[in-house]
Coordinates of C-alpha atoms and ligand atoms in Angstrom, one line a residue:
Chain A
M222 CA 147.6 118.3 67.5
D223 CA 149.5 115.2 66.0
M224 CA 147.2 112.9 64.9
N225 CA 147.2 109.5 62.9
W226 CA 143.5 107.4 62.6
A227 CA 145.1 105.2 60.5
V228 CA 146.7 103.3 63.1
I229 CA 143.4 102.4 64.0
Y230 CA 142.6 101.2 60.6
Q231 CA 145.6 99.1 60.2
N232 CA 144.6 97.3 63.7
L233 CA 141.5 96.9 62.8
P234 CA 141.5 92.8 63.2
L235 CA 142.9 93.3 66.7
F236 CA 140.5 95.2 67.7
M237 CA 138.0 93.6 66.6
G238 CA 139.8 90.1 68.5
G239 CA 139.5 92.4 71.5
V240 CA 135.7 92.9 71.3
R241 CA 134.8 89.3 70.3
M242 CA 136.7 88.2 73.9
T243 CA 134.8 91.5 76.0
L244 CA 131.5 89.9 74.7
T245 CA 132.3 86.6 75.0
I246 CA 133.7 86.6 78.4
S247 CA 130.9 88.8 79.7
F248 CA 128.2 87.0 77.9
M249 CA 129.5 83.8 79.5
A250 CA 129.7 85.9 83.5
L251 CA 125.9 86.8 82.2
L252 CA 125.2 83.2 82.2
V253 CA 126.5 82.4 85.6
S254 CA 125.1 85.4 86.9
I255 CA 121.7 85.3 86.1
P256 CA 121.2 81.7 87.8
I257 CA 123.1 82.4 90.8
G258 CA 121.7 85.7 91.3
T259 CA 118.2 84.7 90.9
V260 CA 119.1 81.5 93.2
A261 CA 120.2 83.9 95.6
G262 CA 117.6 86.4 95.6
L263 CA 114.9 83.8 96.0
M264 CA 116.8 82.7 99.2
R265 CA 116.4 85.7 100.4
V266 CA 113.0 85.9 100.6
A267 CA 112.5 82.8 101.3
R268 CA 110.7 81.5 104.9
S269 CA 114.0 79.5 105.9
R270 CA 116.0 81.1 107.9
P271 CA 119.5 79.2 107.3
L272 CA 118.6 79.5 103.2
R273 CA 118.0 83.2 103.9
A274 CA 121.5 83.5 105.9
V275 CA 123.6 81.7 103.4
A276 CA 122.4 84.0 100.4
A277 CA 122.9 87.2 102.8
V278 CA 126.6 85.9 103.6
Y279 CA 127.1 85.3 99.8
V280 CA 125.9 88.9 98.4
E281 CA 127.0 91.0 101.5
F282 CA 130.8 89.2 100.9
F283 CA 131.3 89.3 97.0
R284 CA 129.3 93.5 96.9
G285 CA 132.0 94.1 99.7
V286 CA 135.0 92.6 97.8
P287 CA 136.7 94.7 94.5
L288 CA 136.2 93.1 91.4
L289 CA 139.8 94.0 90.9
V290 CA 141.2 91.9 94.2
L291 CA 138.6 89.0 93.7
L292 CA 139.9 88.1 90.1
I293 CA 143.6 88.2 91.5
W294 CA 142.4 86.1 94.2
I295 CA 140.7 83.5 91.7
F296 CA 143.4 83.4 89.4
F297 CA 146.3 82.6 91.9
V298 CA 144.3 80.8 94.8
L299 CA 141.5 79.3 93.3
G300 CA 142.8 79.3 89.7
R301 CA 145.7 77.2 90.7
F302 CA 143.9 74.5 92.8
M303 CA 141.1 73.8 90.4
R304 CA 143.3 74.4 87.3
L305 CA 141.2 77.0 85.9
G306 CA 143.3 79.1 83.7
P307 CA 142.6 83.2 83.6
Y308 CA 139.6 82.4 80.4
W309 CA 137.7 80.1 83.3
S310 CA 139.1 82.5 86.0
A311 CA 137.6 85.9 84.6
I312 CA 134.4 84.4 83.9
T313 CA 133.6 83.0 87.1
G314 CA 135.3 85.7 89.1
L315 CA 132.9 88.3 87.0
G316 CA 129.8 85.6 87.1
I317 CA 130.1 85.6 91.3
F318 CA 130.6 89.3 91.1
S319 CA 128.1 89.9 89.2
G320 CA 125.4 87.7 90.5
A321 CA 126.0 89.6 94.1
F322 CA 123.9 92.2 92.4
V323 CA 121.6 90.4 90.4
A324 CA 120.2 88.7 93.5
E325 CA 119.7 92.1 95.1
I326 CA 118.1 93.1 92.1
V327 CA 115.6 89.9 92.0
R328 CA 114.9 90.0 95.8
A329 CA 114.0 93.8 95.3
G330 CA 112.0 92.7 92.4
I331 CA 110.3 90.0 94.2
Q332 CA 109.5 92.2 97.3
S333 CA 108.0 95.1 95.0
V334 CA 104.9 92.9 94.0
P335 CA 102.4 94.1 96.5
R336 CA 101.5 91.2 99.5
G337 CA 98.2 91.2 98.2
Q338 CA 99.2 89.4 95.2
S339 CA 100.7 86.6 97.5
E340 CA 98.0 86.5 99.7
A341 CA 95.4 86.1 96.6
A342 CA 97.2 83.3 95.4
R343 CA 97.9 81.8 98.8
A344 CA 94.3 82.0 99.6
S345 CA 93.1 80.5 96.1
G346 CA 94.8 76.9 97.8
M347 CA 98.3 77.5 95.4
T348 CA 101.7 75.9 97.0
Y349 CA 104.7 78.5 97.5
F350 CA 106.0 77.3 94.0
Q351 CA 103.2 77.8 92.4
M352 CA 102.4 81.6 94.1
M353 CA 106.2 82.0 92.7
R354 CA 105.8 80.9 89.6
Y355 CA 102.5 82.4 88.4
V356 CA 101.2 85.5 90.5
V357 CA 105.2 86.8 91.7
L358 CA 107.8 85.8 89.5
P359 CA 106.0 87.5 86.5
Q360 CA 105.5 91.0 87.9
A361 CA 108.6 90.7 89.3
L362 CA 110.2 90.3 85.9
R363 CA 108.9 93.1 84.6
K364 CA 110.2 95.7 87.3
V365 CA 114.0 93.9 87.1
L366 CA 114.3 94.5 84.1
P367 CA 115.7 97.8 83.7
P368 CA 117.6 97.3 86.9
M369 CA 119.0 94.2 85.0
A370 CA 120.0 96.3 82.3
S371 CA 122.0 98.8 84.0
Q372 CA 123.9 96.0 85.5
F373 CA 124.4 94.3 82.2
I374 CA 126.2 97.4 81.1
I375 CA 128.2 97.3 84.3
L376 CA 129.0 93.7 84.1
I377 CA 130.4 94.8 80.3
K378 CA 132.5 97.3 81.5
D379 CA 134.1 95.8 84.7
S380 CA 135.0 93.1 82.4
S381 CA 137.8 95.5 81.5
L382 CA 139.7 94.5 84.7
V383 CA 140.1 90.6 83.5
S384 CA 143.1 92.1 81.9
V385 CA 144.8 91.7 85.0
I386 CA 145.3 88.2 84.4
S387 CA 146.3 88.4 81.0
I388 CA 143.1 88.2 78.8
V389 CA 143.1 89.9 75.6
D390 CA 140.3 91.8 75.5
L391 CA 139.3 95.1 74.4
S392 CA 141.1 96.7 77.1
M393 CA 144.1 94.8 76.9
V394 CA 144.0 95.0 73.1
A395 CA 144.2 99.2 73.5
K396 CA 146.9 99.2 76.2
N397 CA 148.9 96.8 74.4
L398 CA 148.5 99.5 71.1
V399 CA 150.0 102.4 72.9
A400 CA 152.7 100.6 74.5
T401 CA 153.9 99.6 70.6
T402 CA 152.2 102.9 68.6
F403 CA 152.1 105.8 71.4
R404 CA 149.1 106.7 69.4
S405 CA 147.0 106.9 73.3
I406 CA 144.6 109.2 71.8
E407 CA 143.2 107.5 68.8
I408 CA 143.3 104.2 70.5
W409 CA 141.8 105.3 73.4
T410 CA 138.5 107.7 71.8
F411 CA 138.2 104.2 69.5
T412 CA 138.2 101.7 72.6
A413 CA 135.5 103.9 74.2
L414 CA 133.7 104.2 71.4
L415 CA 133.2 100.5 70.8
Y416 CA 132.4 99.8 74.6
F417 CA 129.7 102.4 73.9
C418 CA 128.8 100.7 70.9
I419 CA 128.5 97.3 72.4
T420 CA 126.4 98.9 76.0
Y421 CA 124.4 100.8 73.8
G422 CA 123.1 97.9 71.7
L423 CA 122.5 96.3 74.9
S424 CA 120.3 99.0 76.4
Q425 CA 118.3 99.0 73.3
V426 CA 118.0 94.6 73.2
I427 CA 116.5 95.4 76.8
A428 CA 114.5 98.0 75.9
L429 CA 112.7 96.0 73.3
C430 CA 112.5 93.3 75.9
E431 CA 110.8 95.9 78.2
R432 CA 108.3 96.9 75.9
K433 CA 107.3 93.1 75.0
F434 CA 106.6 92.7 78.6
R435 CA 104.5 95.4 79.1
M436 CA 101.8 94.8 81.2
D437 CA 99.0 96.6 79.8
H438 CA 99.4 95.8 76.2
Chain B
M1268 CA 80.9 69.0 121.4
D1269 CA 79.5 68.3 117.6
T1270 CA 81.9 70.2 115.5
N1271 CA 81.3 68.1 112.7
S1272 CA 77.8 68.6 112.6
G1273 CA 76.5 68.6 109.3
D1274 CA 74.3 72.2 109.5
V1275 CA 77.7 74.4 110.7
M1276 CA 79.8 75.7 108.3
V1277 CA 82.4 77.5 110.2
S1278 CA 82.8 76.6 113.9
I1279 CA 84.9 79.7 115.8
R1280 CA 85.9 78.4 119.3
G1281 CA 87.2 79.8 121.9
V1282 CA 89.7 81.9 119.8
S1283 CA 92.5 84.4 121.1
K1284 CA 95.2 86.2 119.0
H1285 CA 97.9 88.5 119.6
F1286 CA 100.0 90.6 117.6
G1287 CA 102.8 91.4 120.1
H1288 CA 101.2 92.7 123.4
L1289 CA 98.3 93.6 121.7
E1290 CA 95.5 91.3 122.1
V1291 CA 93.4 91.3 119.0
L1292 CA 91.0 88.6 119.7
R1293 CA 89.9 87.4 122.6
N1294 CA 88.2 84.2 123.5
V1295 CA 86.0 84.7 120.4
S1296 CA 83.4 81.8 119.9
V1297 CA 80.8 81.7 116.7
D1298 CA 78.8 79.0 114.6
V1299 CA 77.7 80.2 111.3
P1300 CA 75.1 77.3 109.9
R1301 CA 75.5 76.1 106.5
S1302 CA 73.7 78.4 103.8
T1303 CA 73.4 81.4 105.9
V1304 CA 75.2 84.5 105.9
F1305 CA 76.9 86.5 108.7
G1306 CA 77.3 90.0 108.9
F1307 CA 80.6 91.3 110.6
I1308 CA 80.7 94.9 112.0
G1309 CA 82.3 97.2 114.4
P1310 CA 84.5 99.7 114.6
S1311 CA 87.8 100.1 112.9
G1312 CA 90.5 97.6 114.6
A1313 CA 88.4 95.8 116.5
G1314 CA 89.8 92.3 114.9
K1315 CA 87.3 91.6 112.0
S1316 CA 89.3 91.0 109.2
T1317 CA 91.7 89.1 111.4
L1318 CA 89.2 86.9 112.5
V1319 CA 87.8 86.5 109.0
R1320 CA 91.4 85.8 107.7
T1321 CA 91.8 83.1 110.8
V1322 CA 88.9 81.1 108.7
N1323 CA 91.3 80.1 106.3
A1324 CA 94.6 80.6 107.6
L1325 CA 95.9 83.4 106.3
E1326 CA 96.3 84.7 110.2
D1327 CA 97.1 81.9 112.5
I1328 CA 95.6 81.6 116.5
D1329 CA 97.0 81.6 119.8
S1330 CA 94.4 79.1 121.3
G1331 CA 91.1 77.6 120.3
E1332 CA 90.1 76.0 117.2
I1333 CA 88.7 76.9 114.0
W1334 CA 86.1 74.1 111.7
V1335 CA 85.5 74.6 108.2
D1336 CA 83.2 72.0 107.1
G1337 CA 84.6 69.3 109.0
V1338 CA 88.0 70.3 108.8
S1339 CA 90.2 71.6 111.9
V1340 CA 91.6 74.6 110.9
H1341 CA 94.7 74.7 112.3
A1342 CA 95.4 71.7 113.3
P1343 CA 99.3 70.5 112.8
G1344 CA 98.3 67.7 110.0
T1345 CA 95.5 69.8 107.9
N1346 CA 96.3 70.4 104.1
L1347 CA 95.9 74.1 103.9
N1348 CA 96.2 74.3 100.6
R1349 CA 93.4 72.0 100.0
L1350 CA 91.2 73.5 102.5
R1351 CA 92.0 76.9 100.9
T1352 CA 90.4 76.1 97.9
E1353 CA 87.3 75.3 99.2
I1354 CA 87.3 79.2 101.0
G1355 CA 86.6 82.2 98.5
L1356 CA 88.2 85.4 99.8
V1357 CA 87.3 88.9 98.2
S1358 CA 88.9 91.7 100.2
Q1359 CA 89.0 95.5 100.1
S1360 CA 91.9 95.8 97.9
F1361 CA 90.6 93.6 94.7
N1362 CA 94.1 92.0 94.5
L1363 CA 93.6 90.7 90.6
Y1364 CA 96.7 89.5 88.8
P1365 CA 97.7 92.5 86.5
H1366 CA 100.0 90.6 84.3
L1367 CA 97.3 88.6 83.5
K1368 CA 93.8 89.3 81.2
V1369 CA 90.8 89.5 83.5
L1370 CA 90.1 85.6 81.9
D1371 CA 93.0 84.1 83.1
N1372 CA 93.0 86.3 86.2
I1373 CA 89.7 83.8 86.8
T1374 CA 90.9 80.2 85.6
L1375 CA 94.7 80.5 86.8
A1376 CA 93.4 78.7 90.1
P1377 CA 90.9 76.2 88.4
I1378 CA 93.8 75.2 86.1
K1379 CA 96.8 75.1 88.4
V1380 CA 95.3 73.9 91.7
K1381 CA 92.5 71.9 90.8
G1382 CA 93.7 70.6 87.4
R1383 CA 90.5 71.4 85.9
P1384 CA 90.8 71.6 82.0
K1385 CA 92.0 74.8 80.4
A1386 CA 88.7 74.6 78.1
E1387 CA 86.4 73.5 80.8
A1388 CA 87.7 76.8 83.1
E1389 CA 87.5 78.7 80.6
E1390 CA 83.9 78.1 79.6
R1391 CA 82.6 78.5 83.5
A1392 CA 85.0 81.4 83.9
R1393 CA 82.9 83.1 81.0
A1394 CA 79.9 81.7 82.2
L1395 CA 80.4 83.7 85.7
L1396 CA 81.6 86.7 83.9
A1397 CA 78.5 86.7 81.9
S1398 CA 76.5 86.7 84.9
L1399 CA 78.1 89.4 87.1
G1400 CA 77.8 91.9 84.1
L1401 CA 81.0 91.7 82.7
G1402 CA 80.8 89.3 79.6
D1403 CA 82.8 91.8 77.1
K1404 CA 85.5 92.0 79.8
A1405 CA 87.5 88.4 79.4
E1406 CA 90.6 89.6 77.3
V1407 CA 90.8 92.8 78.9
Y1408 CA 93.8 93.6 81.5
P1409 CA 92.6 94.4 85.1
T1410 CA 94.0 98.0 85.1
R1411 CA 91.7 98.5 82.4
L1412 CA 88.6 98.0 84.9
S1413 CA 86.9 100.6 87.0
G1414 CA 87.0 99.4 91.1
G1415 CA 83.7 98.1 90.7
Q1416 CA 84.2 96.0 87.5
Q1417 CA 87.7 95.0 89.2
Q1418 CA 85.4 93.6 92.8
R1419 CA 83.2 92.0 90.3
V1420 CA 85.9 90.1 88.7
A1421 CA 87.4 89.3 92.2
I1422 CA 84.5 87.3 93.0
A1423 CA 84.6 85.8 89.8
R1424 CA 87.7 85.1 90.4
A1425 CA 86.7 83.4 94.0
L1426 CA 83.4 81.4 92.4
A1427 CA 85.5 79.7 89.9
M1428 CA 87.0 77.4 92.6
E1429 CA 83.4 76.3 93.4
P1430 CA 83.7 77.3 97.1
R1431 CA 81.4 76.3 100.0
L1432 CA 82.5 79.3 101.8
M1433 CA 83.1 82.6 100.8
I1434 CA 84.6 85.4 102.9
F1435 CA 84.1 89.2 102.3
D1436 CA 86.2 91.8 104.2
E1437 CA 85.1 95.1 103.6
P1438 CA 84.3 94.5 99.9
T1439 CA 83.1 97.9 98.9
S1440 CA 85.0 100.0 101.2
A1441 CA 87.8 100.9 98.6
L1442 CA 85.3 102.3 96.0
D1443 CA 83.7 105.2 95.0
P1444 CA 80.1 105.5 95.9
E1445 CA 78.4 105.2 92.2
L1446 CA 80.2 101.8 92.2
I1447 CA 78.9 100.5 95.4
K1448 CA 75.6 99.9 94.0
E1449 CA 77.1 97.1 91.4
V1450 CA 79.1 95.3 93.6
L1451 CA 76.6 94.9 96.6
D1452 CA 74.3 93.9 93.7
A1453 CA 76.6 91.1 92.8
I1454 CA 76.7 90.1 96.8
R1455 CA 73.3 89.9 96.9
G1456 CA 73.0 87.7 94.0
L1457 CA 75.3 85.2 95.6
A1458 CA 73.8 85.3 98.6
Q1459 CA 70.8 84.0 97.2
T1460 CA 72.6 80.8 95.8
G1461 CA 72.5 79.6 99.6
I1462 CA 76.3 79.7 99.6
T1463 CA 77.1 80.5 103.1
M1464 CA 78.8 83.6 103.7
L1465 CA 80.8 86.0 106.5
L1466 CA 80.4 89.4 105.3
V1467 CA 83.0 91.9 106.9
T1468 CA 81.1 95.6 106.1
H1469 CA 80.6 98.9 106.9
E1470 CA 77.4 99.1 104.3
M1471 CA 74.4 98.8 108.0
H1472 CA 71.4 98.8 105.2
F1473 CA 73.2 96.3 103.2
A1474 CA 74.0 94.0 106.0
R1475 CA 70.6 95.0 107.5
E1476 CA 69.0 93.6 104.3
I1477 CA 71.0 90.3 103.5
C1478 CA 72.2 89.0 106.8
D1479 CA 71.4 86.5 108.5
R1480 CA 72.7 87.2 111.6
I1481 CA 75.0 90.2 112.3
V1482 CA 77.7 89.9 114.6
F1483 CA 78.9 92.9 116.8
M1484 CA 82.8 93.1 117.5
A1485 CA 84.8 95.7 119.1
G1486 CA 88.3 95.3 120.8
G1487 CA 88.7 91.6 119.8
E1488 CA 85.5 90.4 121.5
I1489 CA 82.0 89.4 120.1
L1490 CA 79.9 92.0 122.2
E1491 CA 76.4 91.2 120.4
S1492 CA 75.0 88.5 118.2
A1493 CA 71.8 88.4 116.9
P1494 CA 69.3 88.8 114.0
P1495 CA 69.2 91.9 112.1
E1496 CA 66.0 93.0 113.0
E1497 CA 66.5 92.4 116.7
F1498 CA 70.2 93.9 116.3
F1499 CA 69.5 97.3 114.3
A1500 CA 66.1 98.0 116.2
H1501 CA 67.2 97.0 120.1
P1502 CA 71.1 97.0 120.5
R1503 CA 71.9 95.7 124.0
T1504 CA 74.8 97.1 124.4
Q1505 CA 76.0 100.6 124.7
R1506 CA 79.2 100.2 122.7
A1507 CA 76.7 98.9 119.7
R1508 CA 74.5 101.5 120.3
E1509 CA 77.1 104.5 119.8
F1510 CA 78.4 102.7 116.8
L1511 CA 75.1 102.6 115.0
S1512 CA 74.2 106.1 115.7
A1513 CA 77.6 106.8 114.3
M1514 CA 76.9 104.9 111.2
L1515 CA 73.8 106.1 110.4
D1516 CA 74.4 109.6 110.7
R1517 CA 76.5 109.3 108.0
Ligands
ATP1360 N1 99.8 92.3 110.7 C1 99.5 93.2 112.0 N2 100.8 93.4 113.2 C2 100.3 94.1 114.1 N3 99.2 94.4 114.2 C3 97.9 94.3 113.6 C4 98.1 93.3 112.2 N4 97.0 93.1 111.4 C5 96.3 93.8 112.4 N5 96.6 94.6 113.9 C6 95.9 95.0 114.6 O1 94.7 94.1 115.4 C7 93.8 95.2 114.8 C8 92.7 94.5 114.6 O2 92.8 94.6 112.9 P1 91.8 94.0 112.2 O3 92.5 94.4 111.1 O4 91.4 93.2 112.3 O5 90.5 95.0 112.8 P2 89.2 95.1 111.6 O6 88.2 95.3 112.7 O7 89.2 94.4 110.4 O8 89.3 96.8 111.6 P3 88.9 98.0 110.1 O9 87.7 97.9 109.9 O10 89.8 99.3 110.0 O11 89.5 96.7 109.0 C9 94.1 96.5 114.9 O12 94.7 97.1 116.2 C10 95.3 96.4 113.9 O13 96.0 97.7 114.3
MG1361 MG1 89.4 95.2 108.5

């Protein structure tokens, strides 16, 4: 097979621009999805029925819509009314979408803390807020890290869909280069490698956090 | 009726409770005088745990009334968080906080709930640990302790709030036989300090030794209430006789 890896080398600045965009969009979406997901997850275990219902609707709806459709909808419908532009449409779409999954992870984390823990806290006179803050959430956090890591990796990979609303991220750079150079094998191989480096780096960082938060050391 | 009288610590009046269709407590009444130890015994499912847990409102009630030191526990305006700081609870499954060291397990509520200065709370925690034979365990995580040690830490954690009432719900039933004694010794020491205690237990000899009164429950009702010598020597009901012969043969 005829291979020409020079195409990678010659277009390195373009690739790096794509990587930068992918990282920025993913990171911003992460910043959106963590608070939204945490609040929604807390609401799902709240005592108030209306709060639980609102959170359930959020989770079910955004889990149930394909990200591609959501991105396009936000860009063309919401984005037009709110003048979001592609960049902020992408961040909003990815953030809200990922937030629904984060919410489920947070809920599962809270529910994995044994009942006896919250009971001991309440029996000592703590308010609901104190019980969450000092007893339940610190334990939930440790259980939540591994699934959170997977979720963030999925987020980075999902971010490749933002090219449909004309964001020049890593996958868009690759597509454009293939269109002009016809070197699809080299370009897609290198692109896959770049995605892998990003996600692997992230999982290493999270593994480090996990070690730091281990309970019995 | 003088439910606020100074010498009654816990007054349970006509309390009933259902879980769905199951009647778990039926018109239960009992007065626990200050500085006494009341032992609650009876077959599994009798409602002992449910009853003692209504005292700090971990369980609510359908009807009746419960007073703790003059406060009506289930009245709408009652500040439950405030009341619970006065009531220590030690249950079968120690429920220590696994993410906190022993010392922090003990000082968490005194600092956050009662607003005690950290240094003072830690000093008191260390003194409690020492008195329970755990002086060297302050900086250890609970998972590193044996069951008996964990339960003694749980006792220290409850005592750190300086409660007026202690509730023990089968404090030794999750422990290996060789670890039971150290926990019973701790409870015995506590009983001698004159704190009021409600003790649910299957340790008949221990109940006989430290309780001022034995309350025998079955099927959600109190069938007998008598001083231990009397109850163990001459149980009045057939149900209690059966229960005792089954327990003491073990
Ligand atoms: N949360 C609950 N929901 C439904 N039923 C319950 C609940 N808690 C307890 N029960 C039932 O209420 C009855 C009394 O339970 P309780 O735990 O008070 O008994 P107990 O005397 O403490 O028994 P044991 O010696 O086994 O601890 C039992 O039949 C039990 O199955
Ligand atoms: Mg019980």
